[in-house]
CSV table of N, CA and C in Angstrom, one decimal:
chain,number,residue,atom,x,y,z
A,1,MET,N,-32.1,-1.2,-31.3
A,1,MET,CA,-30.9,-0.5,-31.7
A,1,MET,C,-30.4,0.5,-30.6
A,2,LYS,N,-31.3,1.1,-30.0
A,2,LYS,CA,-31.0,2.1,-28.9
A,2,LYS,C,-30.3,1.3,-27.8
A,3,ARG,N,-30.9,0.1,-27.5
A,3,ARG,CA,-30.3,-0.6,-26.3
A,3,ARG,C,-28.9,-1.1,-26.7
A,4,LEU,N,-28.6,-1.5,-27.9
A,4,LEU,CA,-27.3,-1.9,-28.3
A,4,LEU,C,-26.3,-0.7,-28.2
A,5,LEU,N,-26.7,0.4,-28.6
A,5,LEU,CA,-25.9,1.6,-28.5
A,5,LEU,C,-25.6,2.0,-27.1
A,6,LEU,N,-26.7,1.9,-26.2
A,6,LEU,CA,-26.5,2.3,-24.8
A,6,LEU,C,-25.6,1.3,-24.1
A,7,ILE,N,-25.7,0.0,-24.4
A,7,ILE,CA,-24.9,-1.0,-23.8
A,7,ILE,C,-23.4,-0.8,-24.2
A,8,SER,N,-23.2,-0.6,-25.5
A,8,SER,CA,-21.8,-0.4,-25.9
A,8,SER,C,-21.2,0.9,-25.3
A,9,LEU,N,-22.0,2.0,-25.1
A,9,LEU,CA,-21.4,3.2,-24.5
A,9,LEU,C,-21.1,2.9,-23.0
A,10,CYS,N,-21.9,2.1,-22.3
A,10,CYS,CA,-21.6,1.8,-20.9
A,10,CYS,C,-20.3,1.0,-20.8
A,11,PHE,N,-20.1,0.0,-21.7
A,11,PHE,CA,-18.9,-0.7,-21.6
A,11,PHE,C,-17.7,0.1,-22.0
A,12,LEU,N,-17.8,1.0,-22.9
A,12,LEU,CA,-16.7,1.9,-23.3
A,12,LEU,C,-16.4,2.9,-22.1
A,13,GLY,N,-17.4,3.4,-21.5
A,13,GLY,CA,-17.2,4.3,-20.4
A,13,GLY,C,-16.6,3.6,-19.2
A,14,GLY,N,-17.0,2.4,-18.9
A,14,GLY,CA,-16.5,1.6,-17.8
A,14,GLY,C,-15.0,1.3,-18.1
A,15,GLY,N,-14.7,0.9,-19.3
A,15,GLY,CA,-13.3,0.6,-19.6
A,15,GLY,C,-12.4,1.8,-19.5
A,16,LEU,N,-12.8,2.9,-19.9
A,16,LEU,CA,-12.0,4.2,-19.7
A,16,LEU,C,-11.8,4.5,-18.3
A,17,ALA,N,-12.9,4.3,-17.5
A,17,ALA,CA,-12.8,4.6,-16.1
A,17,ALA,C,-11.8,3.7,-15.4
A,18,LEU,N,-11.7,2.4,-15.8
A,18,LEU,CA,-10.8,1.5,-15.2
A,18,LEU,C,-9.3,1.8,-15.5
A,19,GLN,N,-9.1,2.3,-16.8
A,19,GLN,CA,-7.8,2.6,-17.2
A,19,GLN,C,-7.3,3.9,-16.5
A,20,ALA,N,-8.2,4.8,-16.1
A,20,ALA,CA,-7.8,6.0,-15.4
A,20,ALA,C,-7.3,5.8,-14.0
A,21,GLN,N,-7.7,4.7,-13.4
A,21,GLN,CA,-7.2,4.4,-12.0
A,21,GLN,C,-5.8,3.9,-12.1
A,22,GLN,N,-5.0,4.4,-11.1
A,22,GLN,CA,-3.6,3.9,-11.0
A,22,GLN,C,-3.4,3.3,-9.7
A,23,THR,N,-2.6,2.3,-9.6
A,23,THR,CA,-2.2,1.8,-8.3
A,23,THR,C,-1.2,2.6,-7.7
A,24,GLN,N,-1.3,3.0,-6.4
A,24,GLN,CA,-0.4,3.9,-5.7
A,24,GLN,C,0.5,3.0,-4.9
A,25,GLN,N,1.8,3.1,-5.2
A,25,GLN,CA,2.8,2.4,-4.4
A,25,GLN,C,3.5,3.3,-3.4
A,26,THR,N,3.8,2.8,-2.3
A,26,THR,CA,4.5,3.5,-1.2
A,26,THR,C,6.0,3.5,-1.6
A,27,SER,N,6.6,4.7,-1.5
A,27,SER,CA,8.0,4.7,-1.8
A,27,SER,C,8.7,4.2,-0.5
A,28,ILE,N,9.6,3.3,-0.7
A,28,ILE,CA,10.3,2.6,0.4
A,28,ILE,C,11.8,2.5,0.0
A,29,GLU,N,12.6,2.5,1.0
A,29,GLU,CA,14.0,2.4,0.8
A,29,GLU,C,14.5,1.3,1.8
A,30,LYS,N,15.7,0.7,1.4
A,30,LYS,CA,16.3,-0.2,2.4
A,30,LYS,C,16.8,0.6,3.6
A,31,GLY,N,16.6,0.0,4.8
A,31,GLY,CA,17.0,0.7,6.0
A,31,GLY,C,15.9,1.5,6.7
A,32,THR,N,14.7,1.5,6.1
A,32,THR,CA,13.6,2.2,6.7
A,32,THR,C,13.2,1.4,8.0
A,33,VAL,N,13.0,2.1,9.1
A,33,VAL,CA,12.7,1.4,10.3
A,33,VAL,C,11.2,1.5,10.6
A,34,PHE,N,10.6,0.4,11.0
A,34,PHE,CA,9.2,0.3,11.4
A,34,PHE,C,9.2,-0.4,12.8
A,35,THR,N,8.0,-0.2,13.5
A,35,THR,CA,7.8,-0.9,14.7
A,35,THR,C,6.6,-1.9,14.6
A,36,ILE,N,6.8,-3.1,15.1
A,36,ILE,CA,5.7,-4.1,15.0
A,36,ILE,C,4.8,-3.8,16.2
A,37,SER,N,3.5,-3.6,15.8
A,37,SER,CA,2.5,-3.3,16.8
A,37,SER,C,1.7,-4.6,17.1
A,38,GLU,N,0.8,-4.5,18.1
A,38,GLU,CA,0.0,-5.6,18.4
A,38,GLU,C,-1.1,-5.8,17.4
A,39,PRO,N,-1.4,-7.0,16.9
A,39,PRO,CA,-2.4,-7.1,15.9
A,39,PRO,C,-3.8,-6.9,16.4
A,40,VAL,N,-4.7,-6.4,15.5
A,40,VAL,CA,-6.1,-6.2,16.0
A,40,VAL,C,-6.8,-7.5,16.2
A,41,ALA,N,-6.6,-8.5,15.4
A,41,ALA,CA,-7.1,-9.8,15.6
A,41,ALA,C,-6.2,-10.6,16.5
A,42,ASP,N,-6.4,-11.9,16.6
A,42,ASP,CA,-5.5,-12.7,17.4
A,42,ASP,C,-4.2,-13.1,16.7
A,43,GLN,N,-4.2,-13.0,15.4
A,43,GLN,CA,-3.0,-13.3,14.6
A,43,GLN,C,-2.6,-12.1,13.7
A,44,TYR,N,-1.4,-12.1,13.2
A,44,TYR,CA,-0.9,-11.2,12.2
A,44,TYR,C,-1.4,-11.6,10.9
A,45,ARG,N,-1.9,-10.7,10.1
A,45,ARG,CA,-2.5,-11.1,8.8
A,45,ARG,C,-1.5,-10.7,7.7
A,46,TYR,N,-0.8,-9.6,7.8
A,46,TYR,CA,0.0,-9.0,6.7
A,46,TYR,C,1.5,-9.1,7.0
A,47,VAL,N,1.9,-9.3,8.3
A,47,VAL,CA,3.2,-9.6,8.6
A,47,VAL,C,3.3,-11.1,8.6
A,48,LEU,N,4.1,-11.7,7.8
A,48,LEU,CA,4.1,-13.1,7.5
A,48,LEU,C,5.0,-13.9,8.5
A,49,PHE,N,4.6,-14.0,9.7
A,49,PHE,CA,5.4,-14.8,10.6
A,49,PHE,C,5.2,-16.3,10.3
A,50,PRO,N,6.2,-17.1,10.7
A,50,PRO,CA,6.0,-18.6,10.4
A,50,PRO,C,4.9,-19.1,11.3
A,51,ARG,N,4.3,-20.2,10.9
A,51,ARG,CA,3.3,-20.8,11.7
A,51,ARG,C,3.9,-21.4,13.0
A,52,LYS,N,3.1,-21.5,14.0
A,52,LYS,CA,3.6,-21.9,15.3
A,52,LYS,C,4.2,-23.3,15.3
A,53,ASN,N,3.7,-24.2,14.5
A,53,ASN,CA,4.3,-25.6,14.5
A,53,ASN,C,5.7,-25.6,13.9
A,54,PHE,N,5.9,-24.7,12.9
A,54,PHE,CA,7.3,-24.6,12.4
A,54,PHE,C,8.3,-24.0,13.4
A,55,ILE,N,7.8,-23.0,14.1
A,55,ILE,CA,8.6,-22.4,15.2
A,55,ILE,C,9.0,-23.4,16.2
A,56,ILE,N,8.1,-24.2,16.6
A,56,ILE,CA,8.3,-25.2,17.7
A,56,ILE,C,9.2,-26.3,17.1
A,57,LYS,N,9.0,-26.8,15.9
A,57,LYS,CA,9.9,-27.8,15.3
A,57,LYS,C,11.3,-27.4,15.2
A,58,ARG,N,11.6,-26.1,15.0
A,58,ARG,CA,13.0,-25.6,14.9
A,58,ARG,C,13.5,-25.2,16.3
A,59,GLY,N,12.8,-25.5,17.3
A,59,GLY,CA,13.3,-25.3,18.7
A,59,GLY,C,13.1,-23.9,19.2
A,60,GLY,N,12.2,-23.1,18.6
A,60,GLY,CA,11.9,-21.8,19.1
A,60,GLY,C,10.8,-21.7,20.0
A,61,ILE,N,10.5,-20.6,20.5
A,61,ILE,CA,9.4,-20.3,21.4
A,61,ILE,C,8.3,-19.6,20.6
A,62,ALA,N,7.2,-20.2,20.5
A,62,ALA,CA,6.1,-19.6,19.6
A,62,ALA,C,5.2,-18.6,20.4
A,63,ASN,N,5.8,-17.5,20.8
A,63,ASN,CA,5.1,-16.5,21.6
A,63,ASN,C,5.1,-15.2,20.8
A,64,LEU,N,3.9,-14.9,20.2
A,64,LEU,CA,3.8,-13.7,19.4
A,64,LEU,C,3.9,-12.4,20.2
A,65,LYS,N,3.7,-12.5,21.5
A,65,LYS,CA,3.8,-11.3,22.3
A,65,LYS,C,5.3,-10.8,22.4
A,66,SER,N,6.2,-11.7,22.1
A,66,SER,CA,7.6,-11.3,22.2
A,66,SER,C,8.0,-10.4,21.1
A,67,VAL,N,7.2,-10.2,20.1
A,67,VAL,CA,7.6,-9.3,19.0
A,67,VAL,C,6.9,-7.9,19.1
A,68,TYR,N,5.9,-7.8,20.0
A,68,TYR,CA,5.2,-6.5,20.1
A,68,TYR,C,6.2,-5.4,20.5
A,69,GLY,N,6.2,-4.3,19.8
A,69,GLY,CA,7.0,-3.2,20.0
A,69,GLY,C,8.4,-3.3,19.6
A,70,LYS,N,8.8,-4.3,18.9
A,70,LYS,CA,10.2,-4.5,18.4
A,70,LYS,C,10.3,-3.6,17.1
A,71,GLU,N,11.5,-3.0,17.0
A,71,GLU,CA,11.8,-2.2,15.8
A,71,GLU,C,12.4,-3.1,14.8
A,72,VAL,N,12.0,-3.0,13.5
A,72,VAL,CA,12.5,-3.8,12.4
A,72,VAL,C,12.9,-2.8,11.3
A,73,GLU,N,13.9,-3.2,10.5
A,73,GLU,CA,14.3,-2.4,9.3
A,73,GLU,C,14.1,-3.2,8.0
A,74,VAL,N,13.9,-2.5,6.9
A,74,VAL,CA,13.7,-3.1,5.6
A,74,VAL,C,15.0,-3.5,5.1
A,75,VAL,N,15.1,-4.8,4.8
A,75,VAL,CA,16.3,-5.4,4.2
A,75,VAL,C,16.2,-5.4,2.7
A,76,ASP,N,15.0,-5.8,2.2
A,76,ASP,CA,14.8,-6.0,0.8
A,76,ASP,C,13.3,-5.7,0.5
A,77,TYR,N,13.0,-5.3,-0.7
A,77,TYR,CA,11.6,-5.1,-1.1
A,77,TYR,C,11.4,-5.4,-2.6
A,78,ALA,N,10.2,-5.8,-2.9
A,78,ALA,CA,9.8,-6.1,-4.3
A,78,ALA,C,8.4,-5.7,-4.5
A,79,TYR,N,8.0,-5.4,-5.7
A,79,TYR,CA,6.7,-5.1,-6.0
A,79,TYR,C,6.0,-6.3,-6.7
A,80,THR,N,4.9,-6.7,-6.3
A,80,THR,CA,4.2,-7.8,-6.8
A,80,THR,C,3.4,-7.4,-8.0
A,81,ASP,N,2.8,-8.4,-8.7
A,81,ASP,CA,2.0,-8.1,-9.9
A,81,ASP,C,0.7,-7.4,-9.6
A,82,GLU,N,0.2,-7.6,-8.3
A,82,GLU,CA,-1.0,-7.0,-7.9
A,82,GLU,C,-0.9,-5.6,-7.5
A,83,GLY,N,0.4,-5.1,-7.4
A,83,GLY,CA,0.6,-3.7,-7.1
A,83,GLY,C,1.0,-3.6,-5.6
A,84,ASP,N,1.2,-4.7,-4.9
A,84,ASP,CA,1.6,-4.6,-3.5
A,84,ASP,C,3.1,-4.5,-3.3
A,85,THR,N,3.5,-4.0,-2.2
A,85,THR,CA,5.0,-4.0,-1.9
A,85,THR,C,5.2,-5.1,-0.9
A,86,ARG,N,6.0,-6.0,-1.2
A,86,ARG,CA,6.4,-7.1,-0.3
A,86,ARG,C,7.8,-6.8,0.2
A,87,VAL,N,7.9,-6.6,1.6
A,87,VAL,CA,9.2,-6.3,2.1
A,87,VAL,C,9.7,-7.4,3.0
A,88,THR,N,11.0,-7.5,3.1
A,88,THR,CA,11.7,-8.4,4.0
A,88,THR,C,12.2,-7.6,5.2
A,89,LEU,N,11.8,-8.0,6.4
A,89,LEU,CA,12.2,-7.2,7.6
A,89,LEU,C,13.2,-8.0,8.5
A,90,LYS,N,14.1,-7.3,9.1
A,90,LYS,CA,15.1,-7.8,10.1
A,90,LYS,C,15.0,-7.0,11.3
A,91,ARG,N,15.2,-7.6,12.5
A,91,ARG,CA,15.2,-6.8,13.7
A,91,ARG,C,16.5,-5.9,13.8
A,92,THR,N,16.3,-4.7,14.4
A,92,THR,CA,17.4,-3.8,14.4
A,92,THR,C,18.3,-4.1,15.5
A,93,ASP,N,17.9,-4.9,16.5
A,93,ASP,CA,18.8,-5.2,17.6
A,93,ASP,C,19.7,-6.4,17.3
A,94,GLY,N,19.6,-7.0,16.1
A,94,GLY,CA,20.4,-8.1,15.7
A,94,GLY,C,20.0,-9.5,16.1
A,95,ARG,N,19.0,-9.6,16.9
A,95,ARG,CA,18.5,-10.9,17.4
A,95,ARG,C,17.6,-11.5,16.3
A,96,LYS,N,17.2,-12.7,16.5
A,96,LYS,CA,16.4,-13.4,15.6
A,96,LYS,C,15.0,-13.5,16.1
A,97,PHE,N,14.0,-13.6,15.2
A,97,PHE,CA,12.6,-13.8,15.6
A,97,PHE,C,12.4,-15.2,16.1
A,98,PHE,N,11.9,-15.4,17.2
A,98,PHE,CA,11.6,-16.7,17.8
A,98,PHE,C,12.8,-17.6,17.9
A,99,ARG,N,14.0,-17.0,18.1
A,99,ARG,CA,15.3,-17.6,18.2
A,99,ARG,C,15.8,-18.3,17.0
A,100,ASN,N,15.1,-18.3,15.9
A,100,ASN,CA,15.5,-19.1,14.7
A,100,ASN,C,15.4,-18.4,13.4
A,101,PHE,N,14.6,-17.4,13.2
A,101,PHE,CA,14.3,-16.8,11.9
A,101,PHE,C,15.0,-15.4,11.8
A,102,LYS,N,15.9,-15.2,10.9
A,102,LYS,CA,16.6,-13.9,10.8
A,102,LYS,C,15.7,-12.8,10.2
A,103,THR,N,14.8,-13.2,9.3
A,103,THR,CA,14.0,-12.3,8.6
A,103,THR,C,12.5,-12.8,8.5
A,104,VAL,N,11.6,-11.9,8.4
A,104,VAL,CA,10.2,-12.2,8.0
A,104,VAL,C,9.8,-11.3,6.9
A,105,ASP,N,8.7,-11.7,6.2
A,105,ASP,CA,8.2,-10.9,5.1
A,105,ASP,C,6.9,-10.2,5.5
A,106,ALA,N,6.5,-9.2,4.8
A,106,ALA,CA,5.3,-8.5,5.1
A,106,ALA,C,4.8,-7.8,3.8
A,107,TYR,N,3.5,-7.6,3.7
A,107,TYR,CA,2.9,-6.8,2.7
A,107,TYR,C,2.8,-5.4,3.3
A,108,LEU,N,3.6,-4.4,2.8
A,108,LEU,CA,3.8,-3.2,3.5
A,108,LEU,C,2.5,-2.3,3.6
A,109,GLU,N,1.8,-2.0,2.5
A,109,GLU,CA,0.7,-1.1,2.5
A,109,GLU,C,-0.4,-1.7,3.4
A,110,ASP,N,-0.7,-3.0,3.3
A,110,ASP,CA,-1.7,-3.6,4.1
A,110,ASP,C,-1.4,-3.7,5.5
A,111,ALA,N,-0.1,-3.9,5.9
A,111,ALA,CA,0.3,-4.0,7.3
A,111,ALA,C,0.2,-2.6,7.9
A,112,LEU,N,0.5,-1.6,7.1
A,112,LEU,CA,0.4,-0.2,7.7
A,112,LEU,C,-1.0,0.2,7.9
A,113,THR,N,-1.9,-0.1,7.0
A,113,THR,CA,-3.3,0.3,7.1
A,113,THR,C,-4.0,-0.5,8.2
A,114,ALA,N,-3.6,-1.8,8.4
A,114,ALA,CA,-4.1,-2.6,9.5
A,114,ALA,C,-3.6,-2.3,10.8
A,115,GLY,N,-2.5,-1.6,10.9
A,115,GLY,CA,-1.9,-1.2,12.2
A,115,GLY,C,-0.9,-2.2,12.7
A,116,GLU,N,-0.5,-3.2,11.9
A,116,GLU,CA,0.5,-4.2,12.3
A,116,GLU,C,1.9,-3.7,12.3
A,117,LEU,N,2.1,-2.7,11.4
A,117,LEU,CA,3.4,-2.0,11.4
A,117,LEU,C,3.1,-0.5,11.6
A,118,THR,N,4.0,0.2,12.3
A,118,THR,CA,3.9,1.6,12.4
A,118,THR,C,5.3,2.2,12.1
A,119,LYS,N,5.3,3.5,11.6
A,119,LYS,CA,6.5,4.2,11.4
A,119,LYS,C,7.1,4.7,12.6
């Protein structure tokens, strides 16, 4: 009987602790400017650039070094069910990414913590 009471109290306490946690969303506005930084790994993980074969098929140059240090602005944003902020980014100089793509998407909080985007 004591074990049953102890187990039920543990589940009750765990459930209350999970409800107390809140997902923290970054406040973002359209027009916010970020800079694309060099990724820590060999590829970008949270800035969703097209795969190299799609860039080449559309006649672009698949060189990720061409986006290092470029300033981008937020065109649109949406909050996902998981609590992430997915933003659509456009270059501030008016040019296209890899000569073909006007915009790219990114997971904002993850890209900022990974260092792929900087303010």
